[in-house]
Tab-separated table of C-alpha atoms in Angstrom:
chain	number	residue	atom	x	y	z
A	141	MET	CA	32.130	-9.964	-9.514
A	142	ALA	CA	29.765	-11.509	-6.970
A	143	ARG	CA	26.171	-10.314	-7.069
A	144	ILE	CA	23.949	-10.109	-4.021
A	145	GLN	CA	21.027	-12.475	-3.702
A	146	LEU	CA	17.946	-11.647	-1.656
A	147	ASP	CA	15.537	-14.436	-0.835
A	148	LEU	CA	11.846	-13.678	-0.579
A	149	PRO	CA	10.159	-14.490	2.725
A	150	GLN	CA	7.575	-17.264	2.623
A	151	SER	CA	4.895	-15.071	4.183
A	152	ILE	CA	3.722	-11.853	2.529
A	153	LEU	CA	2.374	-9.400	5.109
A	154	PHE	CA	1.446	-6.425	2.957
A	155	ARG	CA	0.767	-5.460	-0.656
A	156	THR	CA	0.486	-2.052	-2.300
A	157	GLU	CA	1.022	-0.326	-5.640
A	158	LEU	CA	3.050	2.764	-6.504
A	159	GLN	CA	3.211	4.646	-9.794
A	160	LEU	CA	6.615	5.889	-10.921
A	161	ALA	CA	6.807	9.671	-11.008
A	162	ILE	CA	9.104	11.749	-13.195
A	163	ALA	CA	11.355	12.299	-10.153
A	164	ASP	CA	11.992	8.527	-10.115
A	165	ILE	CA	13.420	8.583	-13.665
A	166	ASN	CA	17.079	9.201	-14.527
A	167	TYR	CA	18.804	10.517	-17.653
A	168	GLY	CA	18.711	6.990	-19.150
A	169	GLY	CA	14.918	7.244	-19.303
A	170	HIS	CA	14.287	4.484	-16.758
A	171	MET	CA	13.969	4.358	-12.980
A	172	GLY	CA	17.078	5.689	-11.265
A	173	ASN	CA	18.877	3.643	-8.653
A	174	ASP	CA	18.183	6.275	-5.997
A	175	ALA	CA	14.430	5.804	-6.404
A	176	ALA	CA	14.437	2.228	-5.097
A	177	LEU	CA	15.009	3.116	-1.447
A	178	ARG	CA	12.528	6.018	-1.630
A	179	LEU	CA	9.884	3.610	-2.928
A	180	ALA	CA	10.752	1.050	-0.229
A	181	HIS	CA	10.370	3.806	2.355
A	182	GLU	CA	6.866	4.621	1.097
A	183	VAL	CA	5.886	0.937	1.164
A	184	ARG	CA	7.269	0.575	4.706
A	185	LEU	CA	5.285	3.639	5.850
A	186	ARG	CA	2.083	2.266	4.316
A	187	TRP	CA	2.614	-1.125	5.981
A	188	LEU	CA	3.204	0.454	9.374
A	189	LYS	CA	0.173	2.723	8.921
A	190	SER	CA	-1.967	-0.346	8.165
A	191	LEU	CA	-0.957	-1.562	11.659
A	192	ASP	CA	-1.638	1.871	13.232
A	193	TYR	CA	2.082	2.513	13.737
A	194	THR	CA	4.594	5.062	12.449
A	195	GLU	CA	8.359	4.850	12.116
A	196	LEU	CA	8.602	6.971	15.264
A	197	ASN	CA	6.048	5.055	17.331
A	198	ILE	CA	5.866	1.285	17.378
A	199	GLU	CA	4.720	0.449	20.891
A	200	GLY	CA	6.613	3.521	22.136
A	201	PHE	CA	9.813	3.011	20.122
A	202	GLY	CA	10.970	4.147	16.708
A	203	ILE	CA	12.835	2.262	14.025
A	204	ILE	CA	15.878	3.204	12.012
A	205	VAL	CA	17.295	1.605	8.882
A	206	SER	CA	20.597	-0.067	9.715
A	207	ASP	CA	21.443	-1.453	6.270
A	208	ALA	CA	19.990	-1.824	2.793
A	209	ALA	CA	20.491	-3.866	-0.365
A	210	VAL	CA	18.850	-3.570	-3.778
A	211	MET	CA	18.670	-5.945	-6.727
A	212	TYR	CA	17.690	-4.253	-10.003
A	213	MET	CA	16.108	-6.906	-12.212
A	214	ALA	CA	14.263	-5.154	-15.050
A	215	GLU	CA	13.804	-1.668	-16.446
A	216	VAL	CA	10.736	0.312	-15.475
A	217	PHE	CA	9.675	3.681	-16.826
A	218	HIS	CA	7.759	6.866	-16.003
A	219	GLY	CA	4.112	6.043	-15.378
A	220	ASP	CA	4.699	2.345	-14.763
A	221	VAL	CA	2.862	0.941	-11.768
A	222	LEU	CA	4.829	-1.327	-9.450
A	223	HIS	CA	3.036	-3.931	-7.352
A	224	PHE	CA	4.979	-4.305	-4.092
A	225	GLU	CA	4.880	-7.234	-1.707
A	226	LEU	CA	6.480	-6.980	1.733
A	227	GLY	CA	7.597	-9.696	4.109
A	228	LEU	CA	9.937	-10.016	7.076
A	229	ALA	CA	13.079	-12.068	7.656
A	230	ASP	CA	16.021	-12.457	10.032
A	231	HIS	CA	14.246	-11.499	13.250
A	232	ASN	CA	16.590	-10.787	16.132
A	233	LYS	CA	16.497	-9.172	19.575
A	234	TYR	CA	16.712	-5.645	18.159
A	235	GLY	CA	14.900	-5.769	14.829
A	236	PHE	CA	14.395	-7.581	11.558
A	237	ASP	CA	14.824	-7.345	7.812
A	238	ILE	CA	12.037	-6.081	5.587
A	239	VAL	CA	12.137	-7.669	2.139
A	240	TYR	CA	10.249	-6.050	-0.737
A	241	SER	CA	9.523	-7.391	-4.199
A	242	ALA	CA	8.284	-4.998	-6.901
A	243	ARG	CA	6.674	-6.309	-10.076
A	244	SER	CA	5.732	-4.171	-13.070
A	245	THR	CA	1.990	-4.402	-13.695
A	246	ARG	CA	2.716	-3.610	-17.374
A	247	THR	CA	5.213	-6.424	-18.060
A	248	GLN	CA	4.595	-8.705	-15.058
A	249	GLN	CA	8.378	-8.849	-14.559
A	250	GLU	CA	9.942	-8.496	-11.148
A	251	ALA	CA	11.817	-5.214	-11.384
A	252	LEU	CA	13.232	-4.808	-7.870
A	253	ARG	CA	14.037	-6.804	-4.818
A	254	ILE	CA	15.006	-4.740	-1.793
A	255	LYS	CA	16.030	-5.504	1.767
A	256	THR	CA	16.150	-2.940	4.545
A	257	GLY	CA	17.417	-4.001	7.941
A	258	VAL	CA	15.677	-2.103	10.719
A	259	VAL	CA	16.397	-1.862	14.429
A	260	PHE	CA	14.288	-0.423	17.180
A	261	PHE	CA	15.505	2.879	18.523
A	262	ASP	CA	14.762	4.791	21.706
A	263	TYR	CA	14.829	8.396	20.502
A	264	GLN	CA	14.811	9.779	24.048
A	265	GLN	CA	17.921	7.846	25.061
A	266	ARG	CA	19.414	7.928	21.528
A	267	LYS	CA	20.224	4.226	21.480
A	268	VAL	CA	19.165	0.920	19.967
A	269	SER	CA	16.466	-0.866	21.936
A	270	PRO	CA	15.135	-4.433	22.063
A	271	ALA	CA	12.040	-5.062	19.953
A	272	PRO	CA	8.848	-4.329	21.925
A	273	ALA	CA	7.235	-7.579	23.099
A	274	ALA	CA	3.745	-6.431	22.022
A	275	PHE	CA	4.950	-5.796	18.460
A	276	THR	CA	6.799	-9.126	18.306
A	277	ALA	CA	3.682	-10.950	19.506
A	278	ARG	CA	1.520	-9.138	16.973
A	279	LEU	CA	3.858	-10.120	14.126
A	280	ALA	CA	3.964	-13.737	15.300
A	281	ALA	CA	0.177	-13.852	15.121
A	282	THR	CA	0.188	-12.678	11.476
A	283	GLN	CA	2.885	-14.994	10.099
């Protein structure tokens, strides 16, 4: 069976750490697969907040997740701290991919690699929108 491969972007735009809570743990005693996208969501929110944006207001537009992929690479457990790095890839007219790498601070192993594709969304018109030029320019200046 083919396995997905997610390449890390060359430029890291944001770093943060999250501690695994009991709600992130499954009956096997390690992080559950459902926790990965919740953690990515928190990292994405923190990144946007660091730029004074929210998921509902990036230069007047929101974003929505259009697709997601997760690579599980090592077990992590309740109380473990994950060091996340975030970068961007596959820019297009309507959005981009956010790629996350999570490394256990306890073992130094990469535990997760996640990709969420996001597109800009006009919530008033309920439709996908081109990326705001001011946001695109701001990202270009940081990469």
